[in-house]
Structure formats: structure tokens, C-alpha cells
Coordinates of C-alpha atoms in Angstrom, one line a residue:
M362 CA -27.2 -1.4 -25.0
S363 CA -28.7 1.2 -28.0
S364 CA -27.6 4.5 -28.6
S365 CA -30.7 6.2 -27.7
S366 CA -30.2 4.7 -23.8
I367 CA -26.4 5.8 -23.9
D368 CA -27.8 9.8 -25.1
S369 CA -30.5 9.0 -22.2
F370 CA -27.9 8.6 -19.6
A371 CA -25.2 11.3 -20.7
A372 CA -27.7 13.8 -19.9
P373 CA -28.1 13.1 -16.4
F374 CA -24.2 11.5 -15.7
F375 CA -22.4 14.8 -17.3
A376 CA -24.9 17.0 -15.2
H377 CA -24.4 14.7 -12.2
V378 CA -20.4 15.0 -12.5
D379 CA -20.7 19.4 -13.0
A380 CA -22.6 18.8 -9.6
S381 CA -20.1 17.6 -7.7
I382 CA -16.9 19.1 -8.5
D383 CA -16.9 20.2 -4.6
Q384 CA -17.1 16.7 -3.6
Y385 CA -13.8 15.6 -6.1
I386 CA -11.6 18.1 -5.3
S387 CA -12.1 17.4 -1.5
E388 CA -11.2 13.8 -2.3
L389 CA -8.3 14.5 -4.2
G390 CA -7.0 16.7 -1.7
E391 CA -7.4 13.9 0.6
A392 CA -5.7 11.5 -2.2
V393 CA -3.0 13.7 -2.4
S394 CA -2.0 14.8 1.7
I395 CA -0.8 10.6 1.0
P396 CA 2.8 11.2 0.3
S397 CA 3.2 7.8 -1.0
V398 CA 6.4 8.3 -2.2
S399 CA 7.3 4.5 -3.7
S400 CA 11.3 5.3 -4.3
D401 CA 12.2 5.4 -0.2
L402 CA 9.8 2.4 1.1
A403 CA 12.1 3.2 4.4
N404 CA 10.4 5.8 4.9
H405 CA 7.1 6.0 2.8
L406 CA 5.8 1.8 2.7
Q407 CA 2.7 3.1 5.6
D408 CA 2.3 6.0 3.5
I409 CA 1.3 3.8 0.5
I410 CA -0.3 0.8 2.2
R411 CA -2.2 3.7 3.7
M412 CA -2.8 5.1 0.0
M413 CA -4.3 1.6 -0.4
E414 CA -6.1 1.0 2.0
W415 CA -8.1 4.6 1.8
T416 CA -8.9 3.0 -1.9
K417 CA -9.8 -0.1 -0.6
A418 CA -12.7 1.3 2.0
Y419 CA -13.7 3.8 -0.9
I420 CA -14.2 0.8 -3.5
E421 CA -16.3 -1.2 -0.2
R422 CA -18.6 1.1 0.3
L423 CA -19.3 1.8 -3.7
G424 CA -20.2 -2.4 -3.3
G425 CA -17.4 -3.3 -5.1
E426 CA -14.9 -6.6 -4.0
C427 CA -11.9 -5.5 -3.4
T428 CA -8.5 -7.5 -2.5
L429 CA -5.6 -6.5 -1.2
L430 CA -2.8 -9.4 -3.2
P431 CA 0.7 -9.7 -1.4
N432 CA 3.5 -8.2 -3.3
P433 CA 5.0 -11.6 -5.4
V434 CA 8.7 -10.2 -5.0
K435 CA 7.7 -10.0 -1.1
V436 CA 10.9 -7.2 -0.8
D437 CA 13.4 -5.1 -3.2
E438 CA 17.2 -4.9 -3.4
D439 CA 17.8 -3.3 -0.1
G440 CA 15.2 -5.8 1.7
N441 CA 12.1 -3.5 2.1
E442 CA 9.1 -5.0 2.2
L443 CA 7.1 -4.2 -0.8
P444 CA 4.0 -2.6 -1.0
P445 CA 0.4 -4.6 -2.2
I446 CA -1.1 -4.5 -5.5
L447 CA -4.7 -3.6 -4.8
L448 CA -7.6 -5.4 -7.3
A449 CA -11.3 -4.7 -7.3
T450 CA -14.5 -6.0 -9.2
F451 CA -17.5 -4.4 -10.4
H452 CA -20.0 -6.4 -12.1
A453 CA -22.6 -5.2 -14.7
D454 CA -26.0 -4.9 -13.1
E455 CA -27.9 -7.5 -15.7
S456 CA -26.5 -10.4 -16.7
P457 CA -22.6 -9.5 -15.7
E458 CA -21.6 -13.5 -17.3
S459 CA -22.6 -12.5 -20.4
K460 CA -21.4 -8.7 -20.9
K461 CA -17.4 -8.1 -21.6
T462 CA -14.9 -7.0 -18.9
V463 CA -12.6 -3.7 -19.2
C464 CA -10.3 -3.3 -16.6
C465 CA -9.0 -0.3 -16.1
Y466 CA -5.0 -0.1 -14.3
A467 CA -3.5 2.9 -12.5
H468 CA -1.0 3.2 -10.0
L469 CA -1.7 5.1 -6.0
D470 CA 2.5 5.9 -5.7
V471 CA 4.4 9.3 -6.9
Q472 CA 7.2 10.4 -6.8
P473 CA 8.8 12.1 -4.2
A474 CA 8.6 16.0 -4.2
S475 CA 9.0 18.8 -1.4
K476 CA 8.9 22.9 -1.1
E477 CA 12.3 23.6 -1.3
D478 CA 12.5 21.5 -5.0
G479 CA 10.8 25.2 -6.2
W480 CA 7.1 23.7 -5.6
D481 CA 4.8 27.3 -5.3
S482 CA 2.8 25.7 -2.6
D483 CA 3.5 22.3 0.1
P484 CA 3.3 19.6 -2.8
F485 CA 1.0 17.1 -0.1
V486 CA -1.4 20.3 0.0
L487 CA -4.0 20.0 -3.0
T488 CA -4.3 23.8 -4.0
E489 CA -5.7 24.9 -6.3
R490 CA -4.6 28.2 -8.3
D491 CA -6.6 29.7 -11.4
D492 CA -9.1 26.5 -12.3
K493 CA -5.9 24.3 -11.6
L494 CA -5.2 21.4 -8.7
Y495 CA -1.7 21.6 -7.5
G496 CA -0.1 18.8 -6.2
R497 CA 1.7 15.7 -5.8
G498 CA 0.0 12.4 -7.9
S499 CA -2.6 15.0 -8.7
T500 CA -1.9 14.0 -12.3
D501 CA -0.2 11.6 -12.3
D502 CA -2.0 9.2 -11.1
K503 CA -4.5 10.1 -8.2
G504 CA -6.7 11.9 -9.9
P505 CA -7.2 9.4 -12.9
A506 CA -7.1 6.1 -10.9
L507 CA -10.1 8.2 -8.4
S508 CA -12.4 9.6 -11.9
W509 CA -12.9 4.8 -12.5
L510 CA -14.8 5.2 -8.6
W511 CA -16.0 8.6 -9.6
V512 CA -17.7 7.1 -12.4
I513 CA -18.7 3.6 -10.6
Q514 CA -20.5 6.1 -7.7
A515 CA -22.2 8.3 -10.1
H516 CA -23.6 5.1 -11.6
R517 CA -24.6 4.5 -8.3
K518 CA -26.6 7.8 -7.7
L519 CA -28.0 8.2 -10.6
N520 CA -29.8 4.2 -10.1
V521 CA -27.9 3.3 -13.4
G522 CA -26.4 -0.2 -14.1
L523 CA -23.0 -0.6 -15.1
P524 CA -23.4 -1.4 -18.5
V525 CA -20.5 -4.1 -18.4
N526 CA -18.0 -5.2 -15.4
V527 CA -15.1 -3.2 -14.4
K528 CA -12.0 -4.4 -12.3
L529 CA -9.5 -2.2 -11.0
V530 CA -5.4 -3.3 -10.7
F531 CA -3.8 -0.1 -8.6
E532 CA -0.3 -1.0 -8.0
G533 CA 1.5 1.3 -5.3
M534 CA 5.7 0.8 -7.3
E535 CA 5.1 2.6 -10.9
E536 CA 7.1 4.7 -10.3
S537 CA 10.2 2.8 -8.6
G538 CA 10.1 0.3 -12.0
S539 CA 6.6 -1.6 -11.0
V540 CA 8.4 -4.0 -8.9
G541 CA 6.3 -7.6 -8.7
M542 CA 3.9 -6.0 -10.8
F543 CA 4.8 -7.9 -13.9
E544 CA 5.1 -11.4 -12.0
A545 CA 1.6 -10.7 -10.6
I546 CA 0.5 -10.0 -14.1
Q547 CA 1.7 -13.9 -15.3
V548 CA -0.4 -15.3 -12.2
L549 CA -4.0 -13.3 -12.3
S550 CA -3.3 -13.5 -16.3
K551 CA -4.2 -17.6 -16.0
E552 CA -7.2 -19.5 -16.6
G553 CA -9.9 -18.9 -14.0
D554 CA -7.9 -16.4 -12.1
F555 CA -8.4 -12.2 -11.7
L556 CA -7.5 -11.3 -15.1
S557 CA -8.5 -14.6 -17.7
D558 CA -12.1 -13.0 -18.3
V559 CA -11.1 -9.7 -19.1
D560 CA -11.7 -8.2 -22.8
F561 CA -10.0 -5.0 -22.7
F562 CA -8.0 -3.4 -21.1
C563 CA -7.5 0.9 -20.6
I564 CA -4.9 2.7 -18.6
S565 CA -4.7 6.8 -18.6
D566 CA -1.2 6.8 -17.2
N567 CA -0.3 9.4 -19.8
Y568 CA -1.2 12.7 -21.2
W569 CA -2.3 14.7 -24.5
I570 CA -0.3 16.2 -27.0
G571 CA -1.4 19.9 -26.1
Q572 CA -3.6 21.5 -23.8
K573 CA -6.5 21.6 -25.4
K574 CA -7.4 18.9 -27.8
P575 CA -7.8 15.1 -26.4
C576 CA -6.0 12.1 -27.8
L577 CA -5.6 8.3 -27.4
T578 CA -2.2 6.9 -28.0
Y579 CA -1.7 3.9 -29.4
G580 CA 1.8 3.5 -29.8
L581 CA 5.0 3.2 -27.0
R582 CA 8.7 3.9 -26.7
G583 CA 10.8 1.2 -25.0
M584 CA 13.3 1.8 -22.4
A585 CA 17.4 0.6 -22.6
A586 CA 18.5 2.3 -19.6
F587 CA 22.4 1.7 -19.2
S588 CA 25.1 2.7 -16.6
V589 CA 28.9 3.1 -17.1
S590 CA 31.3 2.8 -15.0
V591 CA 34.9 3.6 -14.6
Q592 CA 37.3 3.2 -11.8
C593 CA 40.9 4.9 -11.5
C594 CA 41.9 4.2 -7.4
E595 CA 39.8 2.8 -4.5
Q596 CA 39.2 6.6 -3.2
D597 CA 39.0 10.2 -3.9
L598 CA 41.9 12.0 -4.5
H599 CA 43.6 15.4 -3.7
S600 CA 43.6 17.2 -6.7
G601 CA 46.3 19.3 -5.6
V602 CA 48.2 16.7 -4.1
M603 CA 47.3 13.6 -6.3
G604 CA 46.8 15.9 -9.3
G605 CA 49.3 14.7 -12.6
S606 CA 49.7 11.3 -11.1
V607 CA 46.5 9.6 -11.9
H608 CA 45.0 9.1 -15.4
E609 CA 44.1 12.9 -16.9
E610 CA 45.0 12.5 -20.8
I611 CA 44.6 16.5 -21.0
N612 CA 47.7 16.3 -18.3
F613 CA 50.9 15.9 -19.7
C614 CA 54.5 15.6 -18.3
H615 CA 55.9 16.9 -21.7
S616 CA 59.5 16.3 -21.3
L617 CA 58.2 12.9 -21.5
D618 CA 55.5 13.5 -24.1
R619 CA 52.7 10.8 -22.7
P620 CA 50.3 11.2 -19.9
W621 CA 51.2 10.9 -16.4
S622 CA 48.3 10.2 -14.7
Y623 CA 44.7 8.2 -15.9
Q624 CA 41.6 9.7 -13.7
A625 CA 38.3 8.4 -14.4
M626 CA 36.5 11.2 -14.7
T627 CA 38.4 12.0 -17.9
D628 CA 37.5 9.1 -19.5
M629 CA 33.9 9.2 -18.4
V630 CA 33.5 12.8 -20.9
H631 CA 34.5 10.9 -23.2
L632 CA 32.6 7.8 -23.6
M633 CA 29.5 9.9 -22.7
S634 CA 30.7 12.0 -25.3
S635 CA 30.9 9.6 -27.9
L636 CA 27.2 8.5 -27.9
V637 CA 25.3 11.1 -29.2
D638 CA 25.8 13.8 -31.2
S639 CA 24.7 18.1 -30.4
S640 CA 21.8 17.6 -32.8
G641 CA 20.6 14.3 -31.4
K642 CA 22.1 12.0 -33.4
I643 CA 22.9 8.3 -31.9
L644 CA 26.5 7.6 -33.0
V645 CA 26.4 3.9 -31.3
P646 CA 27.0 1.9 -34.5
G647 CA 23.6 -0.4 -36.1
I648 CA 21.4 1.4 -33.8
M649 CA 18.9 2.5 -36.4
D650 CA 19.6 -0.6 -38.5
D651 CA 16.3 -2.2 -37.7
V652 CA 14.2 0.9 -36.9
L653 CA 11.2 0.1 -39.5
P654 CA 10.5 2.4 -42.6
V655 CA 7.7 5.2 -42.4
T656 CA 4.9 4.1 -44.2
P657 CA 2.1 6.4 -46.1
E658 CA -0.7 5.5 -43.8
E659 CA 1.3 6.2 -40.5
S660 CA 2.3 9.3 -42.6
A661 CA -0.9 10.4 -43.3
L662 CA -1.8 10.0 -39.3
Y663 CA 0.5 13.0 -39.1
D664 CA -1.3 15.3 -40.8
T665 CA -4.7 16.4 -38.5
I666 CA -3.2 16.3 -35.4
E667 CA -3.5 19.8 -33.5
F668 CA -0.1 20.4 -32.7
D669 CA 2.1 23.5 -32.3
C670 CA 5.8 23.9 -32.8
E671 CA 5.9 27.7 -30.6
D672 CA 3.7 25.9 -27.7
Y673 CA 5.7 23.2 -28.1
K674 CA 8.9 25.6 -26.9
K675 CA 6.8 27.6 -24.7
D676 CA 5.4 24.6 -22.8
N677 CA 8.5 23.1 -22.1
K678 CA 10.5 26.4 -21.6
V679 CA 12.6 26.5 -24.3
K680 CA 11.7 29.6 -26.1
S681 CA 13.6 31.5 -23.6
V682 CA 16.6 30.2 -23.4
S683 CA 17.6 28.6 -26.7
D684 CA 14.3 29.5 -28.6
K685 CA 15.5 26.0 -31.5
L686 CA 14.0 22.7 -31.3
V687 CA 16.0 19.7 -33.1
H688 CA 13.3 19.6 -36.2
G689 CA 10.6 23.2 -36.8
N690 CA 8.3 21.3 -38.5
K691 CA 5.6 19.9 -36.8
K692 CA 5.8 15.9 -38.6
D693 CA 9.7 16.1 -38.3
L694 CA 9.1 16.7 -34.5
L695 CA 6.7 13.9 -33.6
M696 CA 8.1 11.1 -35.3
A697 CA 11.5 12.2 -33.6
R698 CA 9.5 11.9 -29.9
W699 CA 7.5 8.6 -31.0
R700 CA 8.7 6.7 -33.5
Y701 CA 12.6 7.0 -33.9
P702 CA 15.0 6.2 -30.9
S703 CA 16.8 8.9 -28.7
L704 CA 19.8 8.0 -27.0
S705 CA 19.5 10.9 -23.7
L706 CA 22.1 11.5 -21.1
H707 CA 21.3 12.3 -17.3
G708 CA 23.5 12.0 -15.2
I709 CA 27.3 11.2 -13.6
E710 CA 27.2 9.6 -10.4
G711 CA 30.2 10.1 -7.7
A712 CA 31.6 13.6 -9.6
F713 CA 30.8 16.6 -7.4
S714 CA 27.8 18.3 -8.3
G715 CA 27.0 20.4 -5.1
A716 CA 27.3 24.4 -5.2
G717 CA 30.6 25.8 -4.8
T718 CA 33.9 24.0 -5.1
K719 CA 35.6 20.9 -4.1
T720 CA 38.7 19.9 -6.2
V721 CA 39.0 16.0 -5.9
I722 CA 39.6 13.8 -8.4
P723 CA 36.8 10.9 -8.0
A724 CA 37.5 7.3 -7.6
K725 CA 34.9 5.9 -9.2
V726 CA 32.8 7.6 -11.7
I727 CA 28.8 6.2 -13.1
G728 CA 27.6 8.0 -16.2
K729 CA 23.7 7.1 -16.7
F730 CA 22.2 7.3 -20.1
S731 CA 19.2 5.6 -21.9
I732 CA 18.2 5.0 -25.7
R733 CA 14.2 5.4 -26.3
L734 CA 13.8 2.3 -28.3
V735 CA 10.9 1.6 -31.5
P736 CA 9.1 -1.2 -32.4
N737 CA 11.2 -3.3 -33.3
Q738 CA 14.1 -3.1 -31.6
N739 CA 15.5 -6.1 -29.4
P740 CA 16.6 -4.4 -25.8
T741 CA 18.7 -7.6 -25.9
I742 CA 20.4 -6.9 -29.6
V743 CA 20.9 -2.7 -28.6
E744 CA 22.7 -3.8 -25.4
K745 CA 25.2 -6.0 -27.0
Q746 CA 25.6 -2.9 -29.5
V747 CA 26.3 -0.1 -26.9
T748 CA 28.4 -2.7 -25.0
Q749 CA 30.4 -3.1 -28.3
H750 CA 30.3 0.8 -28.8
L751 CA 31.9 1.7 -25.6
N752 CA 33.8 -1.4 -25.2
N753 CA 35.7 -0.1 -29.0
K754 CA 35.8 3.8 -27.4
F755 CA 37.8 2.5 -24.1
A756 CA 39.9 0.8 -26.0
S757 CA 41.4 3.4 -28.1
L758 CA 41.8 5.6 -25.1
N759 CA 44.8 3.4 -24.0
S760 CA 43.4 4.2 -20.3
P761 CA 44.3 1.3 -17.6
N762 CA 41.6 2.2 -16.0
K763 CA 38.3 -0.4 -15.0
M764 CA 35.4 -0.3 -17.2
E765 CA 32.0 -1.8 -17.1
V766 CA 28.8 -1.5 -19.1
K767 CA 25.4 -2.9 -17.8
L768 CA 21.7 -2.9 -19.1
Q769 CA 19.9 -1.4 -16.1
H770 CA 16.6 -2.5 -17.3
G771 CA 15.0 -2.7 -21.0
A772 CA 11.5 -2.2 -22.5
R773 CA 10.7 -3.4 -25.8
A774 CA 8.3 -0.5 -27.6
W775 CA 4.8 -1.0 -27.9
L776 CA 2.1 -0.2 -30.7
S777 CA -1.2 -1.1 -31.0
D778 CA -3.8 -0.7 -33.9
P779 CA -6.1 3.0 -33.4
K780 CA -8.9 0.7 -35.3
H781 CA -9.0 -1.9 -32.4
P782 CA -13.3 -1.7 -31.4
N783 CA -11.9 -1.0 -27.6
F784 CA -9.9 2.3 -29.7
E785 CA -13.6 2.4 -31.6
A786 CA -15.6 3.0 -28.0
A787 CA -13.2 5.2 -26.5
A788 CA -13.1 7.7 -29.9
R789 CA -16.6 7.9 -29.4
A790 CA -17.1 8.8 -25.8
T791 CA -14.4 11.4 -26.3
E792 CA -16.5 12.7 -29.0
K793 CA -19.7 13.1 -26.9
V794 CA -17.6 14.8 -24.6
Y795 CA -15.7 17.5 -26.3
G796 CA -17.8 17.6 -29.7
S797 CA -14.6 16.1 -31.8
L798 CA -13.0 12.8 -32.2
P799 CA -9.3 12.5 -30.6
D800 CA -6.2 12.9 -32.0
Y801 CA -4.4 9.4 -32.2
T802 CA -1.0 10.1 -30.9
R803 CA 1.9 7.6 -30.3
E804 CA 4.2 8.6 -26.7
G805 CA 8.0 9.2 -26.9
G806 CA 7.7 7.5 -23.1
S807 CA 7.3 3.8 -22.0
I808 CA 5.3 2.4 -19.9
P809 CA 6.1 -1.1 -19.7
I810 CA 3.0 -2.5 -18.4
T811 CA 0.7 -1.9 -21.4
S812 CA 2.9 -4.5 -22.7
A813 CA 2.7 -7.1 -20.2
F814 CA -0.9 -6.8 -20.1
E815 CA -1.5 -7.3 -23.9
E816 CA 1.7 -9.9 -23.6
A817 CA -0.4 -11.8 -21.0
T818 CA -4.2 -11.9 -21.5
K819 CA -3.4 -11.2 -25.6
M820 CA -6.0 -8.9 -25.0
N821 CA -6.3 -5.2 -26.3
V822 CA -4.8 -2.2 -24.4
C823 CA -6.1 1.2 -25.1
L824 CA -4.0 4.4 -23.6
L825 CA -6.8 6.8 -22.8
P826 CA -5.0 9.9 -21.3
V827 CA -7.4 12.8 -19.7
G828 CA -4.5 15.4 -18.3
A829 CA -3.1 17.6 -20.5
C830 CA 0.6 18.1 -21.8
D831 CA 1.2 20.7 -19.6
D832 CA 0.6 19.2 -16.2
M833 CA 4.0 18.5 -15.2
A834 CA 4.6 15.4 -14.1
H835 CA 7.3 14.4 -12.1
S836 CA 8.3 17.7 -11.7
Q837 CA 8.2 20.7 -9.7
N838 CA 4.0 22.3 -9.2
E839 CA 2.2 19.3 -11.0
K840 CA -1.1 20.5 -11.6
Y841 CA -4.5 18.6 -13.0
N842 CA -7.0 21.0 -14.8
K843 CA -10.5 21.0 -12.9
R844 CA -11.8 21.2 -16.9
N845 CA -9.6 18.0 -17.2
L846 CA -10.8 16.0 -13.7
V847 CA -14.5 16.8 -14.8
N848 CA -14.7 16.0 -17.9
G849 CA -11.9 12.7 -17.8
I850 CA -14.5 11.5 -15.9
K851 CA -17.3 11.9 -18.6
V852 CA -15.3 10.5 -21.2
L853 CA -14.7 7.0 -19.0
G854 CA -17.9 6.8 -17.9
M855 CA -19.2 7.6 -21.6
Y856 CA -16.5 4.5 -22.3
L857 CA -18.0 2.3 -20.4
H858 CA -21.1 2.5 -22.2
E859 CA -19.6 2.5 -25.6
L860 CA -18.1 -1.0 -24.9
A861 CA -21.3 -2.1 -24.4
K862 CA -22.4 -1.7 -27.6
L863 CA -19.6 -3.8 -29.2
T864 CA -21.0 -6.9 -31.0
G865 CA -19.6 -10.3 -31.1
P866 CA -18.2 -12.7 -28.6
K867 CA -16.0 -12.0 -25.7
P868 CA -12.9 -11.4 -26.6
S869 CA -11.1 -13.7 -23.6
A870 CA -13.7 -16.0 -24.3
C871 CA -12.3 -17.2 -27.8
R872 CA -10.7 -20.4 -27.4
C873 CA -9.4 -20.7 -31.2
V874 CA -6.2 -21.8 -32.9
E875 CA -3.9 -19.6 -32.1
L876 CA -1.6 -17.9 -35.6
T877 CA 1.0 -19.4 -36.9
D878 CA 3.7 -17.6 -37.3
E879 CA 3.7 -17.9 -41.1
E880 CA 0.3 -15.7 -40.1
L881 CA 1.3 -13.5 -37.6
M882 CA 3.4 -12.5 -40.1
E883 CA 1.0 -10.8 -42.2
P884 CA 0.1 -6.9 -41.8
G885 CA -1.8 -6.0 -38.9
A886 CA -2.4 -9.7 -37.8
F887 CA -1.5 -9.3 -34.0
M888 CA -2.9 -5.7 -34.1
R889 CA -6.4 -6.9 -33.7
G890 CA -6.0 -7.1 -30.0
F891 CA -6.2 -10.9 -29.4
K892 CA -3.7 -13.7 -30.9
C893 CA -7.0 -15.8 -32.8
K894 CA -8.4 -15.7 -35.8
C895 CA -12.2 -14.7 -34.6
I896 CA -12.9 -11.4 -35.7
M897 CA -15.3 -9.0 -33.5

């Protein structure tokens, strides 16, 4: 497809999107009204299925082929049935077998929400205020998911053929660990199956680094989520009756100069505080050993990123409290967020956290914490380092209580090549809509599905965010700017046409001999996006 034909498509396409904003808001409102909360399948499984069926019907009205794949895991740990996975295909209008294929991933489930949590309006009623659309799932991820359908719809209404084949994979368990998705990807990637002919992947499930300038994301941190439990007895105890008789290291019997009691909560405070200091430095020995050094080329990528530390403090509600960040300059702060590991303490299960006072000694407490991992860090190795550290610390307490460390789940970091043709197509599409090239960013969060697609298919994955940094996904008053909704549809539409310009063979059709281990050690070998010796 020539650049002139793309330009001739852009003007009517942009005009159509601008004229359809009321329709988009209405349909997004329908989607938001379905409380597809995946963390509560006992009460919301049918809502997730309803959201899937609503989307399937929409796809079929557009002429797409769609099926709801039964979840391969079938039931969760509590015996709840798991929702299906939506698979859809839209063929390019001319010679689809010779056209490249892009697979777009999104999720249709959402985080829990209620007005009592602090929302200014009902989270499941899309509400417009100041050109912002407030509602659970508006930006994470129903708005971006529906945008792919609106792109297809625009082509139909403008009587323009799709320039590439488009496949959709929409799941309903992303907010609860994508249960069943990883197994499904392995099966769907086999020769002749749904993903075997996919040449590029695109995911719009993250956010810009700021409020105004778009970006493309080429790296994500991984995750090692832990629990550490300490138990001192079989049931909770009255602190007045039993205080001083179960482990309590700060409660000494002065005449004996030794602790009277062994209290689980006291041990837990010692253990949790031994993991990280107040400046954010991880105190687990060996944790930084595998972190790769910063190269001059990597460092240079940060220089042009549009980012303001003061705005960052305001957006994250820090300025009115401490008015202080761990790092005061852009580059150090972004590197701390993106390319260095961090350890966060999340809470202590079993400890009293309600309003008022409850004078109880908890029988068992479970501390929750996680480490965000970076490339070259292995969750299995990190698990051993953390376990050894906590075992050593617990031994130093001389406590008779029972302590156990568990890795709840782990995922490796993901790093791609921003110079890959998939990213170049996304960058050109962004430039056509916004008038300037995007920033190239990494993210501090984890999207394990990204690595799953890339490892199973050996095809490149591009993260193309359309939402702004202050969209408050997962939080109260989640919103999607009308400007981002409109421009996001335009970018995704132009992205399809930019992909169609790429020359060379279909990456998925390559059957070259895989690179050797020695060849894979060469800088940038795997970053081309597929494990072969071809050059697109």
C-alpha cells in the first residue's frame, strides 16, 4: 500500500471518527455498565460471560468470525467455573492469504469498584465530566478493546478494505492473573492453530508517561510476589489476658531479663522491615547481582522523554503530603521506575485493620510483599535469595514461632527492540495523528501476557498505549479522556495501514533454522522479534 493511499484514507477516517464520538461514548457506556469483575467469580462470572457475548455479537455484526474458547483450566482454586476466551478474525479484503496478520490483545474484565470506595459517581455508570469519561473499565481495558472494533467499523462504513488481517484475543481474567490464558496461548500457537500465522502483536493495556505526549513501550518489569507467614498459636488471643505469655520480644520479664511471650505480629514487623529501607534500597543480599549495567545507548533514550517531576508529584498526590520523591531528576527517577528492581510492602493479613480498637493478639499473620524484576533477573533465583534472607533474619530473632515463605507467582521482565518494524509502524501511525513521534518508554508494572505471546510464537509484541498517565486505572474515579478515546481510535486505525506498508516475507511464515545459543548471545539477536536468521 502506497503512502498516498494511506494519506487518502486518513482524512475521511479521521472525519468519521470525530463525527462518531457520541456513538462511541454510548457503546462504551453499555460495556461499562456490565460489572465484569474477575476477582469475584462467585458473583460475577455471568457478568463476564455477558460482556464476552456482547462483544461477540458486535464482532459478528461487523462481519467478523468469532468464537468463545472454553477456558482450558476450567475452574479456579475455589472451584468456580472460569470464563471463556474470545477469539475473532477479520480478513483483509484483497488476497488475505498474502497479507500480514496482526493480533490485538485486550481484556474485558475489570477491578472491583463501588461508590462507597470514594468514587464521585457510580463506577458502573459511565459519567462525563469536563471531557473525561468516568467509569470502571473505561480506560482499563474496555475503551481500548472496543477501539479495535470501532476501527473495523470505520473501514466498513467508509467502504475501505482492511489492509491486513486482524485477529483479536480478548480475555476475561486479566485482573486476576489471566488464569487459563497462558495454557491457551501454548495450544493456539501450535502449527495450523489460531496464532500460528500471526506476524505482529499489539497490546493497548498500559499508559502514557504523561498527560499530553503519546509513547510506545518496549520494556516491562517482571514480578515476584511473596507471602511470609508467622504463627504463634491456634486462635486469636485476648491481649489483656494473654499479653506477656506468648512471644512478644518487646515485653520483658525484668526479673528474668528474658522475653515472656512469643507474638507473631512482633516477628512479622521485624521480618518485613528487614526487606527494604526507607529510601527504597532492597536489603536482600544478592538481589542486584544480575541487574544489567546501563549502556550509553540506553541512557540516551531517556534524554528526550517528556517528563516533569513536579507534575508527577501532583498526578500521584504526593505533593500535598511529603512533596518529595526518592530521586529528584528525570533520568534517575525513570530508571528507578523502569529498569531497576523495587520492593514494595503491601500489607499484613490477619492483623486488625478496621476502625476503632481491637485488643487482640493475632494467632497467625501473613505479610504480603513483591519485587518488581528487571531483565536478566530470574524469579526462581530471586525466590531463593529472599527465602534465605528471611530464614536468616527469623533465626536471629530466636523465636519458637512457625515461619513460612512462599512465592505466590513470578514472571520475568520483558524487553523488546524499539527499532523493530512493528514499533516503527506504530510510531509512524502516532506521528500522523499527533504530529510528532512518540516517546519510547519502559514500564514499572508487569504484563506477563506480553512475554507469553512473544515466547510462544517468536513474533514481536508492541505495547501501544492510548490512555493518559492520570487515568487512575484500578483506583477510584478511573477515567478515559474523550481526546484520548478519539485519537486512540485514529492511531490504531493508522497502525493497521502502516503495518501494510512493511515489505518482506511474513515473519510467521519463516521456517529458518533457529539461531544457535552462541548466535543468541550476540547483542540484539533475539530483539528482531522472531528467532531466525531472516531480516524483514
